[in-house]
Amino acid sequence: MKNILKITLLTISILTLSQCKDDDDKPEKPNYGAEYFKCKVNGLEFQTPSDFSCDGKYFNYYPEAYGGNEAGYMVMSGTNCPTYTYVTIRIYGLLPTTGHLDFLTPAFADSISPFYNYTAADSTSTIYEQLIDGEMNIEQFIPRADGSSPYGTIKGTFHFTVTDTNALDTFRITDGSFRFDVPQIF
């Protein structure tokens, strides 16, 4: 009788455990709130720490014209708050779609204008915005359905090379990746 009870309990346990899926603890929805902007500048990791007076990551997208911004304007940026050095990508006329964007000849945007703002120890800053080359792959662009629904998501990778107006210094922004919540409805 004890053997039958043991076998029955063992069988029930095995059947119960076999019904668990590997992804049971992974939500179907995007991971809202896990925003990041990462890259390397000339091979060195670019840090985007935030503090009480500075947010290390910034994103905004305007599907319609608003506040002096044209429809389809998107800006994303990472800031090293202690040095106030930042990497920014501005995209004009962006269609909310996924795919590959060549910065020199974008397929689903009017133009792309990335830049690197370097702030020296003496607090002088230099903006490097003469684009040499660059690419972005938008892997995910989910809009927010309505005002009561969860935020949408934009996620992807990028790299670009910029120089100053005299072409004296060149900065290579590589291994870039980003993920932001999209609060706008479109």
Short mmCIF file of C-alpha atoms in Angstrom, two decimals, residues 20-27:
data_model
loop_
_atom_site.label_atom_id
_atom_site.label_comp_id
_atom_site.label_asym_id
_atom_site.label_seq_id
_atom_site.Cartn_x
_atom_site.Cartn_y
_atom_site.Cartn_z
CA CYS A 20 5.63 24.12 -16.49
CA LYS A 21 7.05 26.01 -19.46
CA ASP A 22 10.51 27.59 -19.56
CA ASP A 23 8.97 31.00 -20.25
CA ASP A 24 6.30 30.98 -17.52
CA ASP A 25 8.15 33.67 -15.59
CA LYS A 26 8.68 35.90 -18.63
CA PRO A 27 5.93 38.41 -19.43
#
